[in-house]
Coordinates of C-alpha atoms in Angstrom, one line a residue:
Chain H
X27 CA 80.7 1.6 -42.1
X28 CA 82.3 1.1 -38.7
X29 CA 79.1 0.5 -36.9
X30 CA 78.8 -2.6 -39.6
X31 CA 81.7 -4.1 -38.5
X32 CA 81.3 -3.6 -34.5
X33 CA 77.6 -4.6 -34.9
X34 CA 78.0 -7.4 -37.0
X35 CA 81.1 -8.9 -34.6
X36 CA 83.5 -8.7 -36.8
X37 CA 86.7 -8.8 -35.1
X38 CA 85.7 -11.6 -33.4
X39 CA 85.3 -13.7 -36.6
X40 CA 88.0 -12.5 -38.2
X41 CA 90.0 -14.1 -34.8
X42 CA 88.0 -17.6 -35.3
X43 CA 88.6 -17.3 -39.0
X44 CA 84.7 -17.2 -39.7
X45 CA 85.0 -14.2 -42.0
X46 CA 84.0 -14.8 -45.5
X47 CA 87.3 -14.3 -48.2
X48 CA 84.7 -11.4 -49.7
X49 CA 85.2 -8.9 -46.2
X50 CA 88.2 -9.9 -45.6
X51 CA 90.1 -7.1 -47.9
X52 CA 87.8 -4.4 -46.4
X53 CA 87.8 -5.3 -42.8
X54 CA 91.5 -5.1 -42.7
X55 CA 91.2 -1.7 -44.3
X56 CA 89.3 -1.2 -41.6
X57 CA 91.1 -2.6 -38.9
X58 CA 94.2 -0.6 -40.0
X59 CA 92.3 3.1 -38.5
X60 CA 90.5 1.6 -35.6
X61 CA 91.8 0.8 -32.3
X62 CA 88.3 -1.0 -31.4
X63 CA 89.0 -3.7 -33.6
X64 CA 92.6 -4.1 -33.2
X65 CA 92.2 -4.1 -29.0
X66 CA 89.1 -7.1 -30.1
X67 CA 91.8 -9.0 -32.3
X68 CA 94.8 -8.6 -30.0
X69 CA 92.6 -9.7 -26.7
X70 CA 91.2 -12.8 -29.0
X71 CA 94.9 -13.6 -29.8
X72 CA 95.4 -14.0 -26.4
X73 CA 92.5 -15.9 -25.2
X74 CA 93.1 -18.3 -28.0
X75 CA 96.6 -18.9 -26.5
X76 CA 95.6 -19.6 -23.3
X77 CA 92.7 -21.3 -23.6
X78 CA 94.7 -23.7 -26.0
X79 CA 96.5 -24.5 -22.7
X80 CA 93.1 -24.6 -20.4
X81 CA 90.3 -27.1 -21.7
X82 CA 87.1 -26.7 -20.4
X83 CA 84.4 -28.8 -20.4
X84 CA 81.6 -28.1 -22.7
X85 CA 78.2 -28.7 -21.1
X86 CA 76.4 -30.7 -24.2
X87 CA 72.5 -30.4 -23.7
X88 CA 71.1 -34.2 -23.9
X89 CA 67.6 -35.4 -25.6
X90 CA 65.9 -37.2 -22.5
X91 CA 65.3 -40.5 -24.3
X92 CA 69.3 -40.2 -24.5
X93 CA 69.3 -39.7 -20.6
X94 CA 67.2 -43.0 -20.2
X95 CA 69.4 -45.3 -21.9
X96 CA 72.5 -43.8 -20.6
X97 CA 71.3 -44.3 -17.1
X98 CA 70.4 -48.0 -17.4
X99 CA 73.8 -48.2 -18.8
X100 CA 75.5 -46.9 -15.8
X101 CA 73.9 -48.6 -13.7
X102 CA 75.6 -51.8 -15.1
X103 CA 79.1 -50.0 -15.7
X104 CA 79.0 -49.5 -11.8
X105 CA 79.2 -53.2 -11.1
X106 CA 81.7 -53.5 -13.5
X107 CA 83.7 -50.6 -11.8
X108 CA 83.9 -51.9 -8.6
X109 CA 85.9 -55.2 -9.7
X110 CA 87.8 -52.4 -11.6
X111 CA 89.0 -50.3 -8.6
X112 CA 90.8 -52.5 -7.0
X113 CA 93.2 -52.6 -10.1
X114 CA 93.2 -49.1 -10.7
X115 CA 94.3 -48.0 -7.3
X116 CA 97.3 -49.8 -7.9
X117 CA 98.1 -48.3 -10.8
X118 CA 97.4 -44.5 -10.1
X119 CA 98.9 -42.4 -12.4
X120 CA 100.1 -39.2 -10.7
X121 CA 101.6 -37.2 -13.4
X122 CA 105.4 -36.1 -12.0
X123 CA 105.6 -32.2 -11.5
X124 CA 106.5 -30.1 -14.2
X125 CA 108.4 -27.3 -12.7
X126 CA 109.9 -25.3 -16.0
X127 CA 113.1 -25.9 -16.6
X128 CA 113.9 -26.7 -20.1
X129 CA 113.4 -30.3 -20.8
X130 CA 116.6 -30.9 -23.3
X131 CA 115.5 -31.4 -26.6
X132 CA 118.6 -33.5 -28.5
X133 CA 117.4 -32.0 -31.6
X134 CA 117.0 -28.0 -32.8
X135 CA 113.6 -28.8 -34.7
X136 CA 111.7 -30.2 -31.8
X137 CA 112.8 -27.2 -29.3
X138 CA 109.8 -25.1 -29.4
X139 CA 107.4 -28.0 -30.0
X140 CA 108.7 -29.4 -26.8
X141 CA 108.1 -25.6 -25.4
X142 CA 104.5 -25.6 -25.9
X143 CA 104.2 -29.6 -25.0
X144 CA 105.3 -28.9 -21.4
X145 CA 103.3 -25.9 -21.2
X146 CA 100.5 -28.0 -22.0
X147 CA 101.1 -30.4 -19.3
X148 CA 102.0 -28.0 -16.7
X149 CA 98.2 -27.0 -17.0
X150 CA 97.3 -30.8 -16.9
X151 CA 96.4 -30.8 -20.4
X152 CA 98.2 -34.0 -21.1
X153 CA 96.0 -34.9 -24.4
X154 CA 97.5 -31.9 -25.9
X155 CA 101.0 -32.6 -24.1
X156 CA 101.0 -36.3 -25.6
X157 CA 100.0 -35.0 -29.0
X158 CA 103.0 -32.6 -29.3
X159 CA 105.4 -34.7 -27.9
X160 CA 104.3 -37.3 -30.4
X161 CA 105.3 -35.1 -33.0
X162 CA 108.4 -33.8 -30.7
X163 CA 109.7 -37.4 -30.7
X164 CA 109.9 -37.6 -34.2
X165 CA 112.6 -35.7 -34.4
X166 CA 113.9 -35.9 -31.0
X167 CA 114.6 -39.3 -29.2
X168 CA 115.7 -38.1 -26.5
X169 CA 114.7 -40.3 -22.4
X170 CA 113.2 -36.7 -21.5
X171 CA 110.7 -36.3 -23.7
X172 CA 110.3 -40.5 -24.4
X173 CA 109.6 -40.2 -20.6
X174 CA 106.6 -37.0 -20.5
X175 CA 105.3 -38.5 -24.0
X176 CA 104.8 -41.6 -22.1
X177 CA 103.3 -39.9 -19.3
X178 CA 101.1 -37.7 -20.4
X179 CA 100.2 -40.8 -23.1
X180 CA 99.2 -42.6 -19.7
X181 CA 97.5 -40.1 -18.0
X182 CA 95.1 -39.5 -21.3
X183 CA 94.1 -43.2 -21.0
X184 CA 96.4 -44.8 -23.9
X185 CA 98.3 -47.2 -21.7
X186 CA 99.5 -48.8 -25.0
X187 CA 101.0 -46.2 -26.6
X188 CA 102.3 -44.9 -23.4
X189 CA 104.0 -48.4 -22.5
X190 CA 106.0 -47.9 -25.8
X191 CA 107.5 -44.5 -25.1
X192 CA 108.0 -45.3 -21.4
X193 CA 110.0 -48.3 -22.2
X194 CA 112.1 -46.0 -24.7
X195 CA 112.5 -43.8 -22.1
X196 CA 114.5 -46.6 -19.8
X197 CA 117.6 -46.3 -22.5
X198 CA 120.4 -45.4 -22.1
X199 CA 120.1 -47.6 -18.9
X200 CA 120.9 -44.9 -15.9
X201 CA 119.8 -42.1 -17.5
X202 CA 118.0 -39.9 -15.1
X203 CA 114.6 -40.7 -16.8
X204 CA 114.8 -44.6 -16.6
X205 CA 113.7 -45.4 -12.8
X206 CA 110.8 -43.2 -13.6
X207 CA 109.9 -44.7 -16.3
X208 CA 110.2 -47.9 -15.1
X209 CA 107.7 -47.4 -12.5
X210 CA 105.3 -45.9 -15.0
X211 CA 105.8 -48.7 -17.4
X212 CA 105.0 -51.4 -14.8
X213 CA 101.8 -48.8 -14.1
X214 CA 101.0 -49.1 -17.4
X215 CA 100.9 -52.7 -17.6
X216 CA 98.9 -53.2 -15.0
X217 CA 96.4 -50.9 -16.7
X218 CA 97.1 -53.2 -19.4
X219 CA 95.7 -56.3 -17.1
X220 CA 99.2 -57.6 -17.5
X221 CA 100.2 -57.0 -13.7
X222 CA 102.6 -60.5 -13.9
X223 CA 104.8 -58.8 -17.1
X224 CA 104.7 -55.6 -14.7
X225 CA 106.4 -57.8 -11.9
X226 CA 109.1 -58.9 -14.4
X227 CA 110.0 -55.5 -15.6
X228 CA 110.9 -54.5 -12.3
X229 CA 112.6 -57.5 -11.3
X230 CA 114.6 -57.0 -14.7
X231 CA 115.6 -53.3 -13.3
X232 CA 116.4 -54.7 -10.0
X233 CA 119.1 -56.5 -11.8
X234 CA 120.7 -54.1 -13.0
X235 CA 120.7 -52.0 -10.0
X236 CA 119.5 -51.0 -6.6
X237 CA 115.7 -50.1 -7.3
X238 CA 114.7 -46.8 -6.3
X239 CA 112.0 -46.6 -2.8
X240 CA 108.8 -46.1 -5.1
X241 CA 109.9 -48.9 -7.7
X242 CA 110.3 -51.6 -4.1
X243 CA 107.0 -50.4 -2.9
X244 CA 105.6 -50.6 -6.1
X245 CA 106.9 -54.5 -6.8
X246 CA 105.8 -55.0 -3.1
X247 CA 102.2 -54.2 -4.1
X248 CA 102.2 -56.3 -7.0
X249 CA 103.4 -59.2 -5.2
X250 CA 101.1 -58.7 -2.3
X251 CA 97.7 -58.7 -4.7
Chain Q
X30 CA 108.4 14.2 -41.2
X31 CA 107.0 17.0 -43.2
X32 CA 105.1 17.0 -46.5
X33 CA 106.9 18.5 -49.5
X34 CA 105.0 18.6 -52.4
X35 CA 102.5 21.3 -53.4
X36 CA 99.4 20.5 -52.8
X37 CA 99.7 18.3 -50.2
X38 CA 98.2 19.1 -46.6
X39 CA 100.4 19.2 -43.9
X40 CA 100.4 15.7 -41.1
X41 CA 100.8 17.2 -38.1
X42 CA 100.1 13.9 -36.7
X43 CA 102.0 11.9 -39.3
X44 CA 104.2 10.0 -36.1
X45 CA 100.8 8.7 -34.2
X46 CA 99.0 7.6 -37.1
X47 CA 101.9 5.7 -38.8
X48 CA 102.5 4.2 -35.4
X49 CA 98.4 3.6 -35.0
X50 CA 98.7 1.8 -38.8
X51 CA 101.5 -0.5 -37.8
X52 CA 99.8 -1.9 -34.7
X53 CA 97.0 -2.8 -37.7
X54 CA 100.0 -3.6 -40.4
X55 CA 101.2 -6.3 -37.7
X56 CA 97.6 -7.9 -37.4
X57 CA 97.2 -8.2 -40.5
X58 CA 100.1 -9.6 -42.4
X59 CA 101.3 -12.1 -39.5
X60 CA 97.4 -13.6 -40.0
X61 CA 98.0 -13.6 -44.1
X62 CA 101.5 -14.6 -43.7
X63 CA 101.6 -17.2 -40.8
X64 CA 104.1 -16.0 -38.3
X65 CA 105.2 -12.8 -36.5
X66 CA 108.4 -12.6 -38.1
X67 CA 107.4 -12.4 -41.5
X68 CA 104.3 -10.2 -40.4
X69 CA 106.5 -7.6 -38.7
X70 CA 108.8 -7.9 -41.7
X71 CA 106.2 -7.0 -43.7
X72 CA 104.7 -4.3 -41.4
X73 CA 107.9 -2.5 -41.7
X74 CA 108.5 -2.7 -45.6
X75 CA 105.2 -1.3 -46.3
X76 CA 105.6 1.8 -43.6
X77 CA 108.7 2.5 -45.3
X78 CA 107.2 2.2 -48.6
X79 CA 104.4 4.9 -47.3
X80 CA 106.5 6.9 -45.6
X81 CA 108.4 7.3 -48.8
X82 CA 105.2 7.8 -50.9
X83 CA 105.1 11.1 -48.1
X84 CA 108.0 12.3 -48.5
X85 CA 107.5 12.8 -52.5
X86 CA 104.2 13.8 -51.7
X87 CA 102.0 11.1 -53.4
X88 CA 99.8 10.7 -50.5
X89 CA 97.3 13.9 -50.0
X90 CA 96.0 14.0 -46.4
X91 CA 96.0 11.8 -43.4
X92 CA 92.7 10.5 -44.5
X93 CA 94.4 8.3 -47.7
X94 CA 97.0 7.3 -44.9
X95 CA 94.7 4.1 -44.2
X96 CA 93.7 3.3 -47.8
X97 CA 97.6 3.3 -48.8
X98 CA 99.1 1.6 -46.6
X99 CA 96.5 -1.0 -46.7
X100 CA 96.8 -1.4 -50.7
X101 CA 101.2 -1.0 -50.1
X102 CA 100.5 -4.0 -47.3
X103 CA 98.5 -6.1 -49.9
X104 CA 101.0 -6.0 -52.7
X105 CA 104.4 -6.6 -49.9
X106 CA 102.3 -9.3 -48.5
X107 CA 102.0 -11.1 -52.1
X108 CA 105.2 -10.8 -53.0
X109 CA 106.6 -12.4 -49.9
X110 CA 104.0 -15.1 -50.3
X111 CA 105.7 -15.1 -53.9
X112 CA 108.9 -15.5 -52.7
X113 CA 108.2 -18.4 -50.8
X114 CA 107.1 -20.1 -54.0
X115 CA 103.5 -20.8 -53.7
X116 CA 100.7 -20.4 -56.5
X117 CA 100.8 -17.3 -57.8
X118 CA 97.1 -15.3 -57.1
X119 CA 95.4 -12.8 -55.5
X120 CA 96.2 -12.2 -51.6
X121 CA 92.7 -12.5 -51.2
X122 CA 92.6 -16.1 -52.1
X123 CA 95.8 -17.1 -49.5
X124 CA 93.6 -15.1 -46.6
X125 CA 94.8 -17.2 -43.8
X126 CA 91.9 -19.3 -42.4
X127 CA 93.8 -20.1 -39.5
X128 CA 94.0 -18.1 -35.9
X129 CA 96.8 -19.4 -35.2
X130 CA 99.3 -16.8 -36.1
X131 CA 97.8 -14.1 -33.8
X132 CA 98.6 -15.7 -30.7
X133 CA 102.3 -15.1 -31.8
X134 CA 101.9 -11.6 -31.4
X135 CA 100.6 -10.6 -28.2
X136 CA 102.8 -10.2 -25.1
X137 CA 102.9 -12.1 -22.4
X138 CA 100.9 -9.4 -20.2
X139 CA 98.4 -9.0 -22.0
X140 CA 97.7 -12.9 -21.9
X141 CA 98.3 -12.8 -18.2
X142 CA 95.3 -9.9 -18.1
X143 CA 93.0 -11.6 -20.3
X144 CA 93.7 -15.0 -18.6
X145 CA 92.5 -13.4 -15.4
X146 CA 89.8 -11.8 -17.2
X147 CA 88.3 -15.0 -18.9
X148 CA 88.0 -16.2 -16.0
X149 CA 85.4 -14.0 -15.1
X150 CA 83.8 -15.2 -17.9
X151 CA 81.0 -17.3 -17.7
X152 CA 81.7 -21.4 -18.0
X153 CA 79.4 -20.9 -21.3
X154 CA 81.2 -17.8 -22.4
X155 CA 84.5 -19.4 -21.8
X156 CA 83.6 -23.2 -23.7
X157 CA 82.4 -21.4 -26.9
X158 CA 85.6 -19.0 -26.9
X159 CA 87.6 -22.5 -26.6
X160 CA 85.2 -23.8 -29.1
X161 CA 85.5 -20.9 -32.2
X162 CA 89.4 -19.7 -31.7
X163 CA 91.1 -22.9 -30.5
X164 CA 88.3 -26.0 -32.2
X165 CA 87.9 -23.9 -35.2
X166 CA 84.5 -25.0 -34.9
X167 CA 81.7 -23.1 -37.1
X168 CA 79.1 -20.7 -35.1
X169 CA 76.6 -22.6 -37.1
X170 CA 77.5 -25.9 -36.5
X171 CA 78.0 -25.1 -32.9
X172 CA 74.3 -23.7 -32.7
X173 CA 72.6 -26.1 -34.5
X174 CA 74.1 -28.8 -31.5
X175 CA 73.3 -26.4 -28.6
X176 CA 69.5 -25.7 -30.6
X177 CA 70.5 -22.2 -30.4
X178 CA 69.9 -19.4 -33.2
X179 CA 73.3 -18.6 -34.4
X180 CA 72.9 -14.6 -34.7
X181 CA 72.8 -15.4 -30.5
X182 CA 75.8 -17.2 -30.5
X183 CA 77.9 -14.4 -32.7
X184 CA 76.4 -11.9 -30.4
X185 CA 77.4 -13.4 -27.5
X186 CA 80.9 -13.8 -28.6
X187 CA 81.6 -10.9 -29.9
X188 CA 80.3 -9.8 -26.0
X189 CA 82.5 -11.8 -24.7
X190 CA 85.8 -10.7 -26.9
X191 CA 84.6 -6.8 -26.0
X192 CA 84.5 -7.5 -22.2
X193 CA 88.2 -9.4 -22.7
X194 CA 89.9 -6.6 -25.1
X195 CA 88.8 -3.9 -22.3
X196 CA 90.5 -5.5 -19.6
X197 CA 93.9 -4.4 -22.1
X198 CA 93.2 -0.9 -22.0
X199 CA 95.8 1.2 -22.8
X200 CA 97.7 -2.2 -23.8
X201 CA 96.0 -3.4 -26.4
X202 CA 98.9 -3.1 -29.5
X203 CA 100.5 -6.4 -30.9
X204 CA 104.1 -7.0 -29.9
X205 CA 106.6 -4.6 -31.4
X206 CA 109.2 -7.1 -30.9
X207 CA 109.4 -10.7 -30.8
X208 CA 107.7 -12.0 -27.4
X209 CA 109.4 -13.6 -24.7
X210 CA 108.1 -17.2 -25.4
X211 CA 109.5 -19.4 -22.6
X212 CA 107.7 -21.7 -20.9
X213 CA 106.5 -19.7 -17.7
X214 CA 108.0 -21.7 -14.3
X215 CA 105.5 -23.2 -12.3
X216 CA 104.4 -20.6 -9.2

């Protein structure tokens, strides 16, 4: 019976929940007098957990009539693209170091959402990142995680949503999130194609106070365009 | 621990075994249940419960050891699921269909070893991993898009989950206690 179960791959579909309801009872009898099994289960626990936090790209095989059309496609994206770069070199999102110290959740609920959320965008997995602290922010409206939300919303190509939660991020007015988020909300707009209302954010912020060195240069690349 | 009641063979290796089962206890009811504390919870009532069944000698050899405990772990596992107020019915039915819970209970070695091991992995090995525990994505669906058959695909995973639970070795229980779970500092 325990050659049935190694053979057949069990543990590793019991891990990916692909067991049928039917084994289930008797591969955990199982499972509770061999080692084999538990060592599978306990290793597939693992890799589940960190390649949560690791995506990898899945090589998808294409049909080569597929290719064909893709490729004329391109071709015509590329022209396209080159107008675009200018407009994206100005707003290059480089996503602000993570370096693991607790990002202070204002409420209890959101703590170990937040917790898994930063892990996610330490390993650059900022889809996952914004997805949590989506949820996060429900609960918790804190600048710190208004400010990574809107980040990691920007750096997974929703400059929309993004603009919203950086622009939450600014209040209070002087918290230690707001110049950043300043600067990524202009970055935002001008992914937005909006690069005037960009302009006038940071001319807003320079009202209120001395503008930190990346926010000056920043305005002083908008103006120069 | 030693057997008392006529009849019953002696368990030399009574401490081992029950330690062996609870390794297999906490698998199985933080899957069914849906988190580690409730699992371990659970893995605890039900070795008390067969330790007791020892002591007044209801259980024969070491052989039942496996059987009892699993049928002890079945009925504490319904009645906490009772407890917490859902649908009354067999544990069977509220089988967790989610992986979820057993990342909860490995330690944070043993991710650091099979991180390092997957990626040794091959990039194929790795994506179809990603694609069954953390997708949730069906073997079958998954080989009818890669034109694969899908006896080849379970194969291979199963591979690839053997080649990650040996980097564990000696290693390879579930967390006794609750794992450290804070985010790791950037090195």
């Amino acid at each position: 019976m325990s050659e049935h179960w190694h053979e057949s791959g069990a543990a590793a579909a019991y891990v990916s929940g692909d067991m049928p309801d039917e084994s289930l009872d008797a591969f955990e009898e199982h499972l509770l007098g061999c080692a084999e099994c538990r060592a599978e289960i306990v290793a597939g626990g693992a890799a589940t957990a960190e390649l949560r936090l690791a995506p990898v790209r899945v090589k998808r095989r294409w049909p080569v009539a597929r290719l064909a059309v893709v490729a004329t496609a391109a071709a015509a994206v590329v022209l396209v693209a080159w107008r675009e770069s200018a407009r994206l070199r100005l707003a290059r999102i480089d996503a602000p170091e993570f370096v693991g110290t607790t990002v202070r959740a204002s409420a209890e609920a959101a703590v170990p959402m937040i917790d898994s959320a930063m892990q996610a965008y330490a390993a650059a997995d900022f889809a996952a990142a914004g997805r949590l602290l989506a949820r996060a922010a429900n609960t918790d409206s804190s600048p710190a995680v208004a400010f990574y939300l809107g980040v990691s919303l920007l750096k997974a190509g929703q400059a929309d949503a993004a603009l919203a939660a950086l622009l939450r991020a600014r209040q209070p007015a002087r918290n230690p999130y707001a110049d950043e988020a300043t600067l990524f909300a202009a970055k935002a707009l001008v992914r937005l194609r909006q690069p005037d209302s960009a302009l006038a954010l940071i001319r807003r912020t320079a009202g209120q106070g001395a503008l930190s060195v990346e926010l000056r240069a920043f305005a002083d690349s908008l103006a120069r365009r | 621990m030693e057997a008392r009641a006529a009849g019953v063979q002696p368990m030399p290796n009574l401490d081992a075994r029950i330690d062996e089962l609870m390794d297999g206890l906490i698998i199985m009811a933080t899957r069914r249940l849906g988190n580690q504390d409730d699992g371990r919870d659970a893995a605890q009532e039900t070795v008390a419960r067969l330790l007791e069944r020892v002591r007044v000698g209801a259980v024969a050899s070491e052989q039942e050891l496996v059987p009892v405990a699993w049928g002890i772990a079945r009925h504490v596992i319904a009645d906490m699921l009772r407890e917490r107020a859902r649908p009354n019915s067999d544990v069977s039915d509220v089988a967790c269909s989610k992986p979820g819970p057993l990342e909860q209970i490995v330690t944070r070695d043993q991710r650091k070893r099979v991180r390092e091991a997957l990626d040794h992995l091959s990039h194929e090995d790795r994506a179809l991993l990603r694609r069954c525990f953390v997708e949730g994505e069906r073997i079958g669906q998954i080989a009818e898009e890669l034109g694969e058959p899908a006896e080849r695909l379970r194969k291979r995973k199963s591979r690839a989950l053997q080649r990650l639970a040996k980097v564990l070795g000696s290693e390879s229980g579930p967390a006794r206690h609750k794992p450290d779970t804070t985010p790791m500092k950037k090195s």
